[in-house]
Amino acid sequence: MKKLLSILLALFMVISFAGCNQQTVQNDDPKTITVTEVGVNSTKREGIQIPTYITLPADYAAENTYPLVIMIHGHHGNHNEWGGYDAISNGLAENGIITVTLDFSGCDKSTESIALNALSNFKADVSDVLNYMKSEYKISKVGGFGYSMGGRIILEMLAEDMVTFDAIEFVAPAESTEDLKNFLGGVDGWATMSAHARETGEMASFQSVFGEQLLSALFFDDIERYMDADNLAGQAAAKYNGPSLTIYATNDTIVSPAVSQKVADAFHSTTVTINNCDHSYSFYYDDPVTKAVVNDSSIDFFVANLKG
């Protein structure tokens, strides 16, 4: 049964895989101690390694079994949304849950061109990283966390039977093609940029509120595989019957609140709404109340549904 938790904030306004090049880097949280960075071999793009980051519980023991959450970043973000995911991954580690994140093509430590930054590659990389984790660790249950474009990745993978999750969280999932077009210059701007990329083979450039967006023909092709009339949320929800959480801001101007609510309704999600953070949530918006709501809700949701 769907539960609605509406929290209004009054403050002012974010198969075999060989892991190589493995190193351990210090994490600021002493309870988590370390994050291990590995390169996971891509099965889709020969010779490419996916930058992957694994946060383990402080008392991790190889002989024990643990739940896993994969946290998927948004469009042109990076593995931990430039530090914004750390509070959640550390909180999960404190509760005995492994977290894994990754950099998509052209993002942060990826060695690939931004021209390969497209949904078909994102989905393949998530699949490769999940298979790597299952081959290297004893995993009991798997949760998926998707912010913005990361939420769309989860939706498409579910719709295409590419993944199985035991619990899912969406934060402002970018389900709507129309929202994406509006963000990238509107319908006319989208048409102009996509035509340029397809006809010239060059990257289309758009100056968004988050900086320059470089978009390839592959990016446009992948997005347009699902149009709004296809009801991506409905297709994905039909393949999933587990627990879900949807968080969105009522003043989000990038992913429309109505779109997030559509996803929540399709999945019969527990829903948390917040005000005054637009599309930044707790990742890019330095407000303690917003952070407490988003971070604590996320940690509590996965602990409740993946432990035991």
mmCIF file of C-alpha atoms in Angstrom:
data_model
loop_
_atom_site.group_PDB
_atom_site.id
_atom_site.type_symbol
_atom_site.label_atom_id
_atom_site.label_comp_id
_atom_site.label_asym_id
_atom_site.label_seq_id
_atom_site.Cartn_x
_atom_site.Cartn_y
_atom_site.Cartn_z
ATOM 1 C CA MET A 1 0.000 0.000 0.000
ATOM 2 C CA LYS A 2 1.263 3.400 -0.925
ATOM 3 C CA LYS A 3 2.201 5.628 1.962
ATOM 4 C CA LEU A 4 2.589 9.371 1.564
ATOM 5 C CA LEU A 5 5.038 11.188 3.780
ATOM 6 C CA SER A 6 4.912 14.867 2.849
ATOM 7 C CA ILE A 7 7.640 16.840 4.608
ATOM 8 C CA LEU A 8 7.592 20.586 3.902
ATOM 9 C CA LEU A 9 10.829 22.441 4.623
ATOM 10 C CA ALA A 10 10.644 26.137 5.599
ATOM 11 C CA LEU A 11 14.297 27.041 5.090
ATOM 12 C CA PHE A 12 15.754 28.709 1.963
ATOM 13 C CA MET A 13 17.049 26.728 -0.746
ATOM 14 C CA VAL A 14 20.842 19.319 -4.854
ATOM 15 C CA ILE A 15 30.556 -12.668 -16.020
ATOM 16 C CA SER A 16 33.423 -12.750 -15.510
ATOM 17 C CA PHE A 17 35.022 -9.559 -14.760
ATOM 18 C CA ALA A 18 38.548 -8.866 -13.682
ATOM 19 C CA GLY A 19 38.875 -5.965 -11.299
ATOM 20 C CA CYS A 20 42.253 -4.404 -11.903
ATOM 21 C CA ASN A 21 44.041 -1.178 -11.067
ATOM 22 C CA GLN A 22 42.664 -1.708 -7.595
ATOM 23 C CA GLN A 23 43.528 0.804 -4.919
ATOM 24 C CA THR A 24 42.218 1.787 -1.527
ATOM 25 C CA VAL A 25 41.523 5.426 -0.786
ATOM 26 C CA GLN A 26 40.775 7.007 2.556
ATOM 27 C CA ASN A 27 37.155 7.863 3.357
ATOM 28 C CA ASP A 28 36.404 10.795 5.665
ATOM 29 C CA ASP A 29 34.115 8.644 7.808
ATOM 30 C CA PRO A 30 36.271 6.670 10.295
ATOM 31 C CA LYS A 31 33.532 4.071 10.777
ATOM 32 C CA THR A 32 33.614 3.183 7.082
ATOM 33 C CA ILE A 33 37.411 3.561 6.934
ATOM 34 C CA THR A 34 38.004 2.927 3.234
ATOM 35 C CA VAL A 35 36.500 2.962 -0.220
ATOM 36 C CA THR A 36 38.055 0.535 -2.693
ATOM 37 C CA GLU A 37 38.406 1.697 -6.294
ATOM 38 C CA VAL A 38 38.520 -0.938 -9.041
ATOM 39 C CA GLY A 39 38.355 -1.056 -12.815
ATOM 40 C CA VAL A 40 35.570 -3.359 -13.993
ATOM 41 C CA ASN A 41 35.935 -4.659 -17.538
ATOM 42 C CA SER A 42 33.215 -3.540 -19.926
ATOM 43 C CA THR A 43 31.592 -6.351 -21.885
ATOM 44 C CA LYS A 44 30.211 -3.859 -24.419
ATOM 45 C CA ARG A 45 33.300 -1.796 -25.217
ATOM 46 C CA GLU A 46 36.500 -3.771 -25.674
ATOM 47 C CA GLY A 47 39.482 -2.638 -23.644
ATOM 48 C CA ILE A 48 37.447 -0.287 -21.447
ATOM 49 C CA GLN A 49 37.390 -0.412 -17.668
ATOM 50 C CA ILE A 50 34.538 1.141 -15.728
ATOM 51 C CA PRO A 51 35.737 3.210 -12.734
ATOM 52 C CA THR A 52 33.968 1.573 -9.794
ATOM 53 C CA TYR A 53 33.967 2.436 -6.095
ATOM 54 C CA ILE A 54 33.046 -0.004 -3.325
ATOM 55 C CA THR A 55 32.194 1.103 0.225
ATOM 56 C CA LEU A 56 32.371 -1.778 2.711
ATOM 57 C CA PRO A 57 31.158 -1.984 6.309
ATOM 58 C CA ALA A 58 33.970 -1.388 8.815
ATOM 59 C CA ASP A 59 33.696 -4.967 10.085
ATOM 60 C CA TYR A 60 33.517 -6.502 6.606
ATOM 61 C CA ALA A 61 34.597 -10.154 6.467
ATOM 62 C CA ALA A 62 34.902 -11.989 3.158
ATOM 63 C CA GLU A 63 33.221 -15.112 4.521
ATOM 64 C CA ASN A 64 30.033 -13.213 5.443
ATOM 65 C CA THR A 65 27.052 -12.312 3.248
ATOM 66 C CA TYR A 66 25.910 -8.702 2.816
ATOM 67 C CA PRO A 67 23.171 -6.729 1.077
ATOM 68 C CA LEU A 68 24.297 -4.433 -1.743
ATOM 69 C CA VAL A 69 23.038 -1.068 -2.991
ATOM 70 C CA ILE A 70 24.170 0.341 -6.334
ATOM 71 C CA MET A 71 23.877 4.145 -6.423
ATOM 72 C CA ILE A 72 23.562 5.469 -9.976
ATOM 73 C CA HIS A 73 24.488 9.062 -10.734
ATOM 74 C CA GLY A 74 22.705 11.622 -12.865
ATOM 75 C CA HIS A 75 23.385 13.204 -16.258
ATOM 76 C CA HIS A 76 26.985 14.467 -16.436
ATOM 77 C CA GLY A 77 27.471 13.749 -12.721
ATOM 78 C CA ASN A 78 30.013 11.361 -11.243
ATOM 79 C CA HIS A 79 30.095 8.220 -9.114
ATOM 80 C CA ASN A 80 29.194 9.919 -5.822
ATOM 81 C CA GLU A 81 27.739 13.155 -7.224
ATOM 82 C CA TRP A 82 30.944 14.939 -6.198
ATOM 83 C CA GLY A 83 30.589 13.830 -2.580
ATOM 84 C CA GLY A 84 26.819 14.169 -2.320
ATOM 85 C CA TYR A 85 26.236 10.417 -2.089
ATOM 86 C CA ASP A 86 28.800 9.867 0.674
ATOM 87 C CA ALA A 87 26.454 10.402 3.628
ATOM 88 C CA ILE A 88 24.144 7.689 2.289
ATOM 89 C CA SER A 89 26.868 5.185 1.351
ATOM 90 C CA ASN A 90 28.577 5.714 4.731
ATOM 91 C CA GLY A 91 25.277 5.364 6.552
ATOM 92 C CA LEU A 92 24.545 2.122 4.714
ATOM 93 C CA ALA A 93 28.016 0.811 5.583
ATOM 94 C CA GLU A 94 27.384 1.566 9.244
ATOM 95 C CA ASN A 95 24.324 -0.657 8.953
ATOM 96 C CA GLY A 96 26.146 -3.560 7.314
ATOM 97 C CA ILE A 97 25.274 -2.814 3.681
ATOM 98 C CA ILE A 98 27.821 -2.644 0.840
ATOM 99 C CA THR A 99 27.493 0.249 -1.618
ATOM 100 C CA VAL A 100 28.892 0.401 -5.142
ATOM 101 C CA THR A 101 29.019 3.429 -7.460
ATOM 102 C CA LEU A 102 30.529 4.033 -10.895
ATOM 103 C CA ASP A 103 31.577 6.752 -13.342
ATOM 104 C CA PHE A 104 29.824 6.649 -16.690
ATOM 105 C CA SER A 105 31.555 7.352 -20.017
ATOM 106 C CA GLY A 106 33.182 10.770 -20.104
ATOM 107 C CA CYS A 107 32.539 11.428 -16.404
ATOM 108 C CA ASP A 108 35.228 12.024 -13.748
ATOM 109 C CA LYS A 109 37.788 9.169 -13.951
ATOM 110 C CA SER A 110 36.342 7.598 -17.083
ATOM 111 C CA THR A 111 38.908 7.483 -19.886
ATOM 112 C CA GLU A 112 36.222 7.479 -22.578
ATOM 113 C CA SER A 113 34.939 10.291 -24.754
ATOM 114 C CA ILE A 114 31.798 12.118 -23.672
ATOM 115 C CA ALA A 115 30.476 11.026 -27.084
ATOM 116 C CA LEU A 116 29.828 7.622 -25.483
ATOM 117 C CA ASN A 117 27.806 9.191 -22.663
ATOM 118 C CA ALA A 118 24.481 7.577 -23.551
ATOM 119 C CA LEU A 119 21.864 5.327 -21.983
ATOM 120 C CA SER A 120 22.788 2.148 -23.853
ATOM 121 C CA ASN A 121 26.303 2.338 -22.407
ATOM 122 C CA PHE A 122 25.041 3.331 -18.943
ATOM 123 C CA LYS A 123 22.783 0.277 -18.743
ATOM 124 C CA ALA A 124 25.523 -2.073 -19.908
ATOM 125 C CA ASP A 125 27.925 -0.625 -17.319
ATOM 126 C CA VAL A 126 25.454 -1.006 -14.448
ATOM 127 C CA SER A 127 24.917 -4.629 -15.477
ATOM 128 C CA ASP A 128 28.676 -5.261 -15.650
ATOM 129 C CA VAL A 129 29.299 -3.706 -12.242
ATOM 130 C CA LEU A 130 26.476 -5.681 -10.608
ATOM 131 C CA ASN A 131 27.797 -8.915 -12.099
ATOM 132 C CA TYR A 132 31.288 -8.060 -10.887
ATOM 133 C CA MET A 133 30.017 -7.446 -7.345
ATOM 134 C CA LYS A 134 28.137 -10.742 -7.305
ATOM 135 C CA SER A 135 31.238 -12.571 -8.491
ATOM 136 C CA GLU A 136 33.578 -10.989 -5.930
ATOM 137 C CA TYR A 137 31.355 -10.675 -2.840
ATOM 138 C CA LYS A 138 28.722 -12.770 -1.114
ATOM 139 C CA ILE A 139 25.583 -10.756 -1.817
ATOM 140 C CA SER A 140 22.184 -11.522 -0.276
ATOM 141 C CA LYS A 141 19.856 -8.830 -1.666
ATOM 142 C CA VAL A 142 20.372 -5.969 -4.120
ATOM 143 C CA GLY A 143 18.954 -2.471 -3.954
ATOM 144 C CA GLY A 144 18.991 0.145 -6.690
ATOM 145 C CA PHE A 145 19.237 3.907 -6.083
ATOM 146 C CA GLY A 146 18.764 6.241 -9.043
ATOM 147 C CA TYR A 147 18.970 10.031 -9.016
ATOM 148 C CA SER A 148 17.612 11.926 -12.027
ATOM 149 C CA MET A 149 19.047 10.158 -15.114
ATOM 150 C CA GLY A 150 20.077 7.370 -12.750
ATOM 151 C CA GLY A 151 16.385 6.795 -12.080
ATOM 152 C CA ARG A 152 15.696 6.542 -15.795
ATOM 153 C CA ILE A 153 18.460 3.965 -16.100
ATOM 154 C CA ILE A 154 16.738 1.808 -13.480
ATOM 155 C CA LEU A 155 13.381 2.215 -15.241
ATOM 156 C CA GLU A 156 14.765 1.194 -18.633
ATOM 157 C CA MET A 157 16.703 -1.747 -17.208
ATOM 158 C CA LEU A 158 13.586 -3.043 -15.462
ATOM 159 C CA ALA A 159 11.465 -2.578 -18.579
ATOM 160 C CA GLU A 160 14.042 -4.502 -20.620
ATOM 161 C CA ASP A 161 14.511 -7.324 -18.061
ATOM 162 C CA MET A 162 18.170 -6.357 -17.599
ATOM 163 C CA VAL A 163 18.179 -6.310 -13.799
ATOM 164 C CA THR A 164 16.516 -7.712 -10.700
ATOM 165 C CA PHE A 165 16.245 -5.579 -7.574
ATOM 166 C CA ASP A 166 14.918 -6.361 -4.104
ATOM 167 C CA ALA A 167 14.336 -2.678 -3.254
ATOM 168 C CA ILE A 168 14.401 0.500 -5.359
ATOM 169 C CA GLU A 169 14.732 4.181 -4.565
ATOM 170 C CA PHE A 170 14.097 6.971 -7.057
ATOM 171 C CA VAL A 171 15.151 10.572 -6.428
ATOM 172 C CA ALA A 172 13.500 12.785 -9.074
ATOM 173 C CA PRO A 173 13.670 10.086 -11.788
ATOM 174 C CA ALA A 174 14.061 11.498 -15.322
ATOM 175 C CA GLU A 175 11.279 9.381 -16.796
ATOM 176 C CA SER A 176 9.861 11.977 -19.177
ATOM 177 C CA THR A 177 11.374 12.637 -22.588
ATOM 178 C CA GLU A 178 9.511 15.948 -22.648
ATOM 179 C CA ASP A 179 11.227 17.026 -19.421
ATOM 180 C CA LEU A 180 14.604 16.221 -20.957
ATOM 181 C CA LYS A 181 13.756 18.217 -24.073
ATOM 182 C CA ASN A 182 12.643 21.178 -21.984
ATOM 183 C CA PHE A 183 15.880 21.042 -19.988
ATOM 184 C CA LEU A 184 17.957 20.966 -23.177
ATOM 185 C CA GLY A 185 16.553 23.989 -24.958
ATOM 186 C CA GLY A 186 12.939 22.977 -25.528
ATOM 187 C CA VAL A 187 11.413 20.951 -28.355
ATOM 188 C CA ASP A 188 12.881 23.176 -31.094
ATOM 189 C CA GLY A 189 16.320 23.262 -29.485
ATOM 190 C CA TRP A 190 16.283 19.490 -29.073
ATOM 191 C CA ALA A 191 15.353 19.011 -32.731
ATOM 192 C CA THR A 192 18.122 21.352 -33.881
ATOM 193 C CA MET A 193 20.782 19.754 -31.701
ATOM 194 C CA SER A 194 19.802 16.175 -32.512
ATOM 195 C CA ALA A 195 19.781 16.934 -36.239
ATOM 196 C CA HIS A 196 23.215 18.547 -35.971
ATOM 197 C CA ALA A 197 24.678 15.570 -34.088
ATOM 198 C CA ARG A 198 23.187 13.021 -36.462
ATOM 199 C CA GLU A 199 23.974 14.812 -39.709
ATOM 200 C CA THR A 200 27.512 15.984 -38.891
ATOM 201 C CA GLY A 201 28.700 13.326 -36.456
ATOM 202 C CA GLU A 202 29.824 16.152 -34.185
ATOM 203 C CA MET A 203 28.785 16.772 -30.605
ATOM 204 C CA ALA A 204 25.895 19.172 -30.046
ATOM 205 C CA SER A 205 26.576 21.793 -27.386
ATOM 206 C CA PHE A 206 24.070 23.389 -25.028
ATOM 207 C CA GLN A 207 24.740 25.737 -22.117
ATOM 208 C CA SER A 208 22.462 24.564 -19.303
ATOM 209 C CA VAL A 209 22.106 25.862 -15.749
ATOM 210 C CA PHE A 210 24.654 23.192 -14.783
ATOM 211 C CA GLY A 211 27.194 24.180 -17.428
ATOM 212 C CA GLU A 212 27.899 23.050 -20.965
ATOM 213 C CA GLN A 213 26.191 19.863 -22.120
ATOM 214 C CA LEU A 214 27.925 17.952 -24.928
ATOM 215 C CA LEU A 215 25.540 15.521 -26.597
ATOM 216 C CA SER A 216 26.195 12.894 -29.260
ATOM 217 C CA ALA A 217 23.911 11.330 -31.829
ATOM 218 C CA LEU A 218 23.964 8.184 -29.659
ATOM 219 C CA PHE A 219 22.638 10.191 -26.719
ATOM 220 C CA PHE A 220 19.658 11.440 -28.751
ATOM 221 C CA ASP A 221 19.002 8.028 -30.308
ATOM 222 C CA ASP A 222 18.949 6.309 -26.917
ATOM 223 C CA ILE A 223 16.640 8.853 -25.275
ATOM 224 C CA GLU A 224 14.176 8.708 -28.151
ATOM 225 C CA ARG A 225 13.785 4.949 -27.908
ATOM 226 C CA TYR A 226 11.256 5.673 -25.192
ATOM 227 C CA MET A 227 8.866 8.533 -25.843
ATOM 228 C CA ASP A 228 6.329 9.742 -23.283
ATOM 229 C CA ALA A 229 3.529 7.881 -25.062
ATOM 230 C CA ASP A 230 5.370 4.618 -24.308
ATOM 231 C CA ASN A 231 4.748 5.002 -20.530
ATOM 232 C CA LEU A 232 8.197 3.899 -19.420
ATOM 233 C CA ALA A 233 7.198 3.982 -15.734
ATOM 234 C CA GLY A 234 4.303 1.613 -16.368
ATOM 235 C CA GLN A 235 6.444 -0.803 -18.362
ATOM 236 C CA ALA A 236 9.087 -0.871 -15.648
ATOM 237 C CA ALA A 237 6.622 -1.222 -12.778
ATOM 238 C CA ALA A 238 4.991 -4.195 -14.497
ATOM 239 C CA LYS A 239 8.319 -6.046 -14.120
ATOM 240 C CA TYR A 240 8.753 -5.248 -10.409
ATOM 241 C CA ASN A 241 6.699 -6.035 -7.320
ATOM 242 C CA GLY A 242 9.063 -5.143 -4.488
ATOM 243 C CA PRO A 243 9.246 -2.136 -2.151
ATOM 244 C CA SER A 244 10.116 1.292 -3.497
ATOM 245 C CA LEU A 245 10.731 4.823 -2.267
ATOM 246 C CA THR A 246 10.335 7.964 -4.359
ATOM 247 C CA ILE A 247 11.695 11.329 -3.206
ATOM 248 C CA TYR A 248 11.117 14.571 -5.065
ATOM 249 C CA ALA A 249 11.007 18.328 -4.548
ATOM 250 C CA THR A 250 7.751 20.152 -5.165
ATOM 251 C CA ASN A 251 9.677 23.000 -6.832
ATOM 252 C CA ASP A 252 11.907 20.818 -9.053
ATOM 253 C CA THR A 253 12.257 22.570 -12.421
ATOM 254 C CA ILE A 254 14.365 19.867 -14.118
ATOM 255 C CA VAL A 255 12.280 16.760 -13.418
ATOM 256 C CA SER A 256 8.667 17.829 -13.054
ATOM 257 C CA PRO A 257 7.064 16.899 -9.716
ATOM 258 C CA ALA A 258 4.186 15.364 -11.693
ATOM 259 C CA VAL A 259 6.643 13.031 -13.425
ATOM 260 C CA SER A 260 8.154 11.883 -10.127
ATOM 261 C CA GLN A 261 4.652 11.325 -8.758
ATOM 262 C CA LYS A 262 3.752 9.344 -11.884
ATOM 263 C CA VAL A 263 6.674 7.011 -11.181
ATOM 264 C CA ALA A 264 5.696 6.785 -7.507
ATOM 265 C CA ASP A 265 2.122 5.908 -8.444
ATOM 266 C CA ALA A 266 3.227 3.259 -10.951
ATOM 267 C CA PHE A 267 5.418 1.581 -8.317
ATOM 268 C CA HIS A 268 3.062 2.171 -5.372
ATOM 269 C CA SER A 269 5.998 3.846 -3.685
ATOM 270 C CA THR A 270 6.371 5.247 -0.264
ATOM 271 C CA THR A 271 6.717 8.921 -1.196
ATOM 272 C CA VAL A 272 8.639 11.730 0.447
ATOM 273 C CA THR A 273 8.165 15.264 -0.863
ATOM 274 C CA ILE A 274 10.317 18.245 0.062
ATOM 275 C CA ASN A 275 10.382 21.959 -0.775
ATOM 276 C CA ASN A 276 12.967 24.565 -1.738
ATOM 277 C CA CYS A 277 15.847 22.449 -3.037
ATOM 278 C CA ASP A 278 14.802 22.326 -6.715
ATOM 279 C CA HIS A 279 16.849 19.524 -8.388
ATOM 280 C CA SER A 280 19.807 19.627 -5.975
ATOM 281 C CA TYR A 281 18.346 17.535 -3.141
ATOM 282 C CA SER A 282 20.889 16.628 -0.459
ATOM 283 C CA PHE A 283 23.650 16.174 -3.031
ATOM 284 C CA TYR A 284 24.165 19.766 -4.184
ATOM 285 C CA TYR A 285 22.054 21.736 -1.711
ATOM 286 C CA ASP A 286 23.732 22.537 1.592
ATOM 287 C CA ASP A 287 20.674 22.648 3.839
ATOM 288 C CA PRO A 288 20.785 20.485 6.994
ATOM 289 C CA VAL A 289 17.060 19.767 7.017
ATOM 290 C CA THR A 290 16.980 18.682 3.376
ATOM 291 C CA LYS A 291 20.045 16.502 3.976
ATOM 292 C CA ALA A 292 18.494 14.891 7.016
ATOM 293 C CA VAL A 293 15.272 14.109 5.166
ATOM 294 C CA VAL A 294 16.839 12.709 1.989
ATOM 295 C CA ASN A 295 19.777 10.922 3.589
ATOM 296 C CA ASP A 296 17.934 9.450 6.567
ATOM 297 C CA SER A 297 14.942 8.368 4.472
ATOM 298 C CA SER A 298 17.258 6.619 2.019
ATOM 299 C CA ILE A 299 19.288 4.811 4.677
ATOM 300 C CA ASP A 300 16.199 3.774 6.639
ATOM 301 C CA PHE A 301 14.475 2.481 3.499
ATOM 302 C CA PHE A 302 17.306 0.170 2.436
ATOM 303 C CA VAL A 303 18.036 -1.036 5.963
ATOM 304 C CA ALA A 304 14.364 -1.926 6.433
ATOM 305 C CA ASN A 305 14.061 -3.743 3.100
ATOM 306 C CA LEU A 306 17.454 -5.388 2.562
ATOM 307 C CA LYS A 307 18.493 -6.494 6.044
ATOM 308 C CA GLY A 308 17.293 -9.730 7.575
#
